[in-house]
Amino acid sequence: MINYELFYAKSDNTISFIETKIKKSDDVGVIIAAIEVIKYICSDIGEYRSFRIHKKFLRLLLDCMKKGVDDRIRLAASEAFTYAVTYLDEDFTFPAQRDEIMATLFGILESSNEKLQLSALSCYAEVFCVCYDFCEQYLTEEFILITTNVMKTTTNEFLVRTAVEFWNTVVSSDIETIKMNEKEKMSYRRVIYYSKKAASIIVPCLFELLCLANPDDDAWTFPDSAAVTLKSFVHLCSNELLGIIITILTSNWSENRVERREATMHFLGIVIDNCGPSEIDTILQYSFDIVTKLCKDESLRVRRRAYEALGYIYWNHNQYARDIEKTKKSFNIAFDETLDDPKLAYSRLWALGHIIEASYLSVTENSPERPETLWVSCYFQRLFEMAFESLNL
């Protein structure tokens, strides 16, 4: 912890000392050490912050991040800048300063140095959180394409994950602003919808990352981050993404590679679980037959994801159970398969449970009367047996 009383008593001397070391030293190690001091002060100063002090620190960091400076110094400065972003409110109200800050960050992002790109994405994420209202002009197509290029070409898994999670931060900022407006009716804040501007480019990229998922990897990986970010995009932009969603589904479900068929069903489950009611009918029009076919796929991994997608249909949209013929088809597909694997058994029973629940809800939603029977009632004994068998797999 920093001794704040001592720091403020000697602040002019401290700032002058740091400034001298950064501006006049020829030793890269000394400059980086001085930048590290700024980082610790910015990260630890809390309510003791001083605008005057941080104004000088911000200037020093920006100068160290410029093109032409040693990459080691740029990296240290951009990492420190992530902590200094908290104090950008004042600077971001002035267009000239705002432009300089964002141009400097963009210069870091477009570097071929992956460590610099990683640091830049972390800075951008912080900027979008703190200065949401001022970032619209900086979310250019060039910027979006740089982030997608990172996701497509780099072999650095942590960098890919950081790029994916940056976009999750952007969508979450839109969602939080909407929620805040709903809660605080008297203090409306403009929703900029950054996510809608980028969705058509980012979502296909995220789908490609789903195709790289390793089912045997228990660690959190970039395909996991891609799945979470897809949920956010679909939740907010399902109408804008409708054409892209249908294209992804129809183009990939019959691919020879198991990974792509599995990712297609994973993607569909995410879409069904997060899209709006106005889009679901169109999506199911294209995807219902695909789901039922892939529930019988030769790959266990594909079947498991297909059963999950089938369950999401009836879990989120129980009115779909009114189509008795399709619902019986769904039920029989899940019901007739053998219990050949514990993971598959869970997915099948999960889907069956939601099909049955949706069937019941579709009958009772317009009437308080409990039905004497359902078409599924004759299967109950076998369902109990299946549940018991699954416990012994």
XYZ file of C-alpha atoms in Angstrom:
393
model
C 0.000 0.000 0.000
C 1.106 3.563 -0.708
C 1.608 5.916 2.263
C -0.768 8.624 1.019
C 0.147 11.202 3.657
C 3.803 10.951 2.697
C 2.940 10.842 -1.003
C 0.912 14.054 -0.874
C 3.385 15.815 1.372
C 6.077 15.123 -1.203
C 3.869 14.901 -4.311
C 5.505 17.714 -6.282
C 8.932 16.224 -5.699
C 7.666 12.709 -6.481
C 6.029 13.731 -9.746
C 9.049 15.751 -10.784
C 11.326 12.807 -9.983
C 9.209 10.362 -12.034
C 8.954 12.828 -14.915
C 12.718 13.318 -14.983
C 13.396 9.574 -15.003
C 10.984 9.025 -17.890
C 11.963 11.990 -20.037
C 15.696 12.197 -19.506
C 16.928 8.694 -18.791
C 18.527 6.664 -21.576
C 18.099 3.445 -19.610
C 14.985 1.520 -20.709
C 14.910 -0.299 -17.368
C 14.824 2.973 -15.426
C 12.009 4.356 -17.606
C 9.965 1.179 -17.169
C 10.529 1.275 -13.401
C 9.251 4.876 -13.297
C 6.193 3.867 -15.320
C 5.578 1.009 -12.881
C 5.454 3.580 -10.065
C 2.712 5.453 -11.955
C 0.820 2.182 -12.401
C 0.927 1.398 -8.685
C -0.179 4.915 -7.755
C -3.112 4.821 -10.216
C -4.185 1.347 -9.120
C -3.965 2.053 -5.394
C -4.875 5.681 -4.920
C -8.655 5.203 -4.623
C -10.550 8.096 -3.074
C -7.283 9.939 -2.468
C -6.893 10.667 -6.169
C -5.793 14.108 -7.311
C -6.848 15.320 -10.746
C -3.765 17.530 -11.022
C -1.464 14.619 -10.276
C -3.158 12.207 -12.659
C -3.236 14.796 -15.408
C 0.572 14.778 -15.420
C 0.733 10.993 -15.194
C -1.648 10.661 -18.141
C 0.539 12.939 -20.246
C 3.644 10.917 -19.412
C 1.933 7.619 -20.253
C 0.579 8.865 -23.581
C 4.019 10.113 -24.617
C 5.506 6.708 -23.759
C 2.839 4.900 -25.824
C 3.502 6.773 -29.074
C 4.805 5.070 -32.195
C 8.572 5.101 -32.449
C 9.110 4.526 -28.736
C 10.796 1.276 -27.658
C 8.152 -1.493 -27.557
C 9.143 -2.420 -24.009
C 8.361 1.107 -22.852
C 5.119 1.211 -24.861
C 4.037 -2.052 -23.254
C 4.736 -0.844 -19.715
C 2.953 2.454 -20.410
C -0.122 0.826 -21.955
C -0.399 -1.591 -19.025
C -0.210 1.361 -16.615
C -2.754 3.226 -18.733
C -5.305 0.479 -18.040
C -5.296 1.634 -14.408
C -5.272 5.343 -15.317
C -8.425 4.993 -17.463
C -10.543 5.392 -14.322
C -9.525 9.049 -14.268
C -10.262 9.847 -17.916
C -13.693 11.424 -17.361
C -12.405 14.983 -17.525
C -10.124 14.436 -20.512
C -12.764 12.658 -22.575
C -15.048 15.707 -22.538
C -12.556 17.558 -24.758
C -12.539 16.279 -28.370
C -8.870 17.069 -29.038
C -7.677 15.164 -25.967
C -10.114 12.359 -26.677
C -8.825 12.020 -30.237
C -5.226 11.910 -29.053
C -5.948 9.225 -26.456
C -7.858 6.997 -28.876
C -5.347 7.495 -31.702
C -2.556 6.479 -29.336
C -4.462 3.370 -28.257
C -5.194 2.479 -31.870
C -1.487 2.766 -32.645
C -0.819 0.194 -29.920
C -3.574 -2.125 -31.178
C -2.401 -2.161 -34.801
C 1.118 -3.141 -33.744
C 2.355 -6.569 -34.795
C 3.567 -7.125 -31.221
C 1.039 -9.465 -29.574
C 1.842 -8.244 -26.063
C 1.049 -4.697 -27.149
C -2.194 -5.833 -28.794
C -3.189 -7.637 -25.615
C -2.541 -4.553 -23.518
C -4.385 -2.313 -26.003
C -7.503 -4.505 -25.897
C -7.493 -4.337 -22.100
C -7.262 -0.534 -22.324
C -10.081 -0.366 -24.868
C -12.311 -2.488 -22.633
C -11.731 -0.108 -19.718
C -12.340 2.949 -21.917
C -15.664 1.580 -23.184
C -16.793 0.964 -19.600
C -15.719 4.347 -18.198
C -16.376 6.589 -21.222
C -19.289 4.802 -22.938
C -20.902 8.013 -24.221
C -17.856 9.190 -26.166
C -16.583 6.150 -28.076
C -18.958 6.004 -31.037
C -16.676 7.598 -33.638
C -13.777 5.346 -32.654
C -15.565 2.049 -33.298
C -14.612 2.114 -36.959
C -14.727 -0.773 -39.404
C -10.922 -0.736 -39.433
C -10.881 -1.196 -35.662
C -13.455 -4.009 -35.826
C -11.483 -5.810 -38.532
C -8.262 -5.622 -36.510
C -9.990 -7.396 -33.609
C -11.413 -10.068 -35.921
C -7.985 -10.547 -37.475
C -6.624 -11.184 -33.981
C -9.309 -13.827 -33.432
C -8.660 -15.480 -36.794
C -4.894 -15.494 -37.151
C -3.066 -15.452 -33.835
C -1.939 -18.630 -32.110
C -1.822 -16.869 -28.742
C -4.896 -18.285 -27.004
C -4.897 -15.659 -24.266
C -4.850 -12.865 -26.865
C -7.774 -14.456 -28.723
C -9.706 -14.749 -25.468
C -8.966 -11.122 -24.604
C -10.265 -9.998 -28.021
C -13.437 -12.039 -27.541
C -13.957 -10.746 -24.016
C -13.446 -7.169 -25.214
C -16.528 -7.579 -27.392
C -18.430 -9.096 -24.505
C -17.565 -5.939 -22.549
C -18.894 -3.779 -25.395
C -22.217 -5.649 -25.611
C -22.527 -5.720 -21.823
C -22.064 -1.937 -21.758
C -25.009 -1.571 -24.154
C -27.131 -3.950 -22.081
C -26.253 -2.235 -18.786
C -27.159 1.158 -20.249
C -30.551 -0.180 -21.331
C -31.163 -1.650 -17.873
C -30.107 1.589 -16.205
C -32.588 3.545 -18.343
C -35.376 1.134 -17.402
C -34.532 1.528 -13.729
C -33.887 5.289 -13.686
C -36.718 6.695 -15.776
C -35.807 10.316 -15.000
C -32.135 10.126 -16.000
C -32.186 8.762 -19.540
C -28.827 7.938 -21.113
C -28.492 7.439 -24.840
C -27.932 3.820 -25.843
C -25.345 3.858 -28.619
C -25.672 0.166 -29.576
C -22.009 -0.391 -30.371
C -22.792 -4.103 -30.541
C -25.244 -3.716 -33.428
C -22.621 -1.866 -35.437
C -20.199 -4.781 -35.128
C -22.480 -7.830 -34.829
C -22.524 -8.866 -38.493
C -18.708 -9.022 -38.543
C -18.023 -10.394 -35.065
C -20.660 -13.157 -34.778
C -19.386 -15.280 -37.722
C -15.911 -14.993 -36.179
C -17.219 -16.203 -32.826
C -18.882 -19.169 -34.528
C -15.537 -20.164 -36.043
C -14.046 -20.151 -32.548
C -16.839 -22.468 -31.350
C -15.647 -24.934 -33.981
C -12.288 -25.130 -32.183
C -13.756 -26.278 -28.862
C -12.087 -29.266 -27.225
C -14.703 -31.315 -25.327
C -11.990 -32.892 -23.173
C -10.576 -29.558 -21.972
C -11.869 -28.688 -18.497
C -10.069 -25.322 -18.399
C -11.771 -22.098 -19.483
C -10.728 -21.497 -23.106
C -11.451 -18.989 -25.839
C -14.312 -21.113 -27.304
C -15.970 -20.829 -23.872
C -15.521 -17.060 -24.000
C -16.905 -17.072 -27.550
C -20.045 -18.894 -26.369
C -20.642 -16.345 -23.591
C -20.113 -13.430 -25.982
C -22.451 -14.979 -28.562
C -25.173 -15.105 -25.914
C -24.791 -11.369 -25.332
C -24.834 -10.536 -29.046
C -27.904 -12.683 -29.759
C -29.709 -11.301 -26.712
C -29.303 -7.732 -27.956
C -29.078 -8.081 -31.745
C -31.146 -11.137 -32.728
C -33.245 -9.186 -35.224
C -30.204 -7.671 -36.932
C -28.489 -11.070 -36.959
C -31.408 -13.116 -38.286
C -30.012 -13.570 -41.802
C -26.520 -14.396 -40.515
C -27.916 -16.906 -38.001
C -29.834 -18.757 -40.708
C -26.821 -18.720 -43.043
C -24.537 -20.174 -40.357
C -27.039 -22.936 -39.543
C -27.840 -23.961 -43.113
C -24.203 -23.785 -44.260
C -22.639 -25.866 -41.504
C -25.040 -28.504 -40.194
C -24.153 -31.067 -42.881
C -20.384 -30.442 -42.904
C -18.149 -33.516 -42.885
C -16.153 -32.279 -39.904
C -17.707 -33.321 -36.606
C -16.485 -30.103 -34.971
C -18.537 -27.932 -37.325
C -21.726 -29.954 -36.892
C -21.268 -29.887 -33.124
C -20.601 -26.128 -33.175
C -23.720 -25.611 -35.306
C -25.893 -27.256 -32.664
C -24.091 -25.413 -29.860
C -24.679 -22.155 -31.746
C -28.347 -22.978 -32.310
C -28.833 -23.718 -28.610
C -27.345 -20.311 -27.767
C -29.568 -18.600 -30.342
C -32.786 -20.270 -29.182
C -31.978 -19.565 -25.545
C -31.330 -15.861 -26.154
C -33.270 -14.660 -29.205
C -36.508 -12.701 -29.026
C -40.015 -14.075 -29.661
C -40.275 -12.216 -32.971
C -37.325 -14.153 -34.427
C -37.912 -17.638 -33.051
C -40.552 -18.723 -35.590
C -38.305 -17.884 -38.538
C -35.289 -19.561 -36.939
C -37.222 -22.742 -36.140
C -38.669 -22.811 -39.631
C -35.124 -23.337 -40.904
C -33.653 -25.291 -38.006
C -36.220 -27.733 -36.583
C -35.593 -30.437 -39.196
C -31.840 -29.876 -38.834
C -32.055 -30.496 -35.083
C -34.084 -33.674 -35.447
C -31.655 -35.035 -38.043
C -28.580 -34.276 -35.946
C -30.177 -35.932 -32.910
C -29.429 -39.119 -34.882
C -25.930 -38.086 -35.986
C -23.193 -40.715 -35.879
C -21.152 -38.538 -33.515
C -22.041 -38.632 -29.827
C -20.787 -35.053 -29.430
C -23.125 -33.799 -32.149
C -26.097 -35.718 -30.742
C -25.497 -34.293 -27.275
C -25.531 -30.710 -28.569
C -28.568 -31.463 -30.746
C -30.542 -32.740 -27.744
C -29.582 -29.602 -25.841
C -30.850 -27.448 -28.725
C -34.059 -29.475 -28.822
C -34.558 -28.908 -25.103
C -33.979 -25.157 -25.474
C -36.740 -24.974 -28.084
C -39.360 -26.208 -25.634
C -37.844 -24.618 -22.534
C -37.877 -21.086 -23.912
C -40.841 -21.292 -26.275
C -43.421 -23.638 -24.775
C -46.031 -22.444 -27.286
C -44.149 -24.552 -29.850
C -45.666 -27.617 -28.154
C -49.034 -26.660 -29.653
C -47.790 -28.241 -32.865
C -48.614 -31.750 -31.678
C -47.093 -33.569 -34.647
C -43.697 -31.885 -34.313
C -43.764 -32.241 -30.545
C -44.482 -35.974 -30.805
C -41.636 -36.257 -33.310
C -39.298 -34.449 -30.900
C -40.400 -36.629 -28.018
C -40.011 -39.887 -29.917
C -36.535 -38.979 -31.174
C -35.314 -38.377 -27.635
C -37.340 -41.247 -26.188
C -36.375 -43.985 -28.640
C -32.603 -43.610 -28.566
C -30.596 -45.972 -26.376
C -28.860 -44.798 -23.212
C -25.352 -45.364 -24.535
C -23.442 -42.675 -22.620
C -23.959 -40.755 -19.355
C -23.488 -37.363 -21.018
C -25.949 -38.240 -23.741
C -28.397 -39.634 -21.193
C -28.398 -36.347 -19.309
C -28.988 -34.304 -22.477
C -31.790 -36.602 -23.633
C -33.593 -36.574 -20.308
C -33.132 -32.805 -20.062
C -34.740 -32.394 -23.493
C -37.538 -34.830 -22.647
C -38.299 -32.982 -19.430
C -38.743 -29.682 -21.244
C -40.807 -31.237 -24.032
C -43.186 -32.703 -21.441
C -43.327 -29.485 -19.419
C -44.010 -27.407 -22.550
C -46.783 -29.817 -23.570
C -48.433 -29.404 -20.193
C -48.047 -25.603 -20.176
C -49.433 -25.264 -23.690
C -52.588 -27.066 -22.539
C -53.045 -25.196 -19.253
C -51.982 -21.641 -20.147
C -55.504 -20.645 -21.226
C -57.360 -22.704 -18.651
C -57.063 -23.109 -14.875
C -58.266 -26.699 -15.186
C -55.718 -29.481 -14.869
C -56.062 -31.844 -17.858
C -57.057 -35.393 -17.020
C -54.365 -36.736 -19.304
C -51.797 -35.761 -21.907
C -50.670 -37.624 -24.997
C -47.397 -38.256 -23.181
C -49.025 -39.905 -20.153
C -48.716 -43.409 -21.573
C -44.920 -43.017 -21.597
C -44.514 -42.139 -17.920
C -43.575 -45.639 -16.731
C -40.839 -45.954 -19.333
C -39.601 -42.433 -18.503
C -39.185 -43.411 -14.856
C -37.261 -46.505 -15.940
C -35.009 -44.428 -18.200
C -34.237 -41.982 -15.405
C -33.355 -44.883 -13.105
C -31.200 -46.553 -15.771
C -29.296 -43.316 -16.364
C -28.292 -43.219 -12.694
C -26.563 -46.574 -13.129
C -24.596 -45.756 -16.293
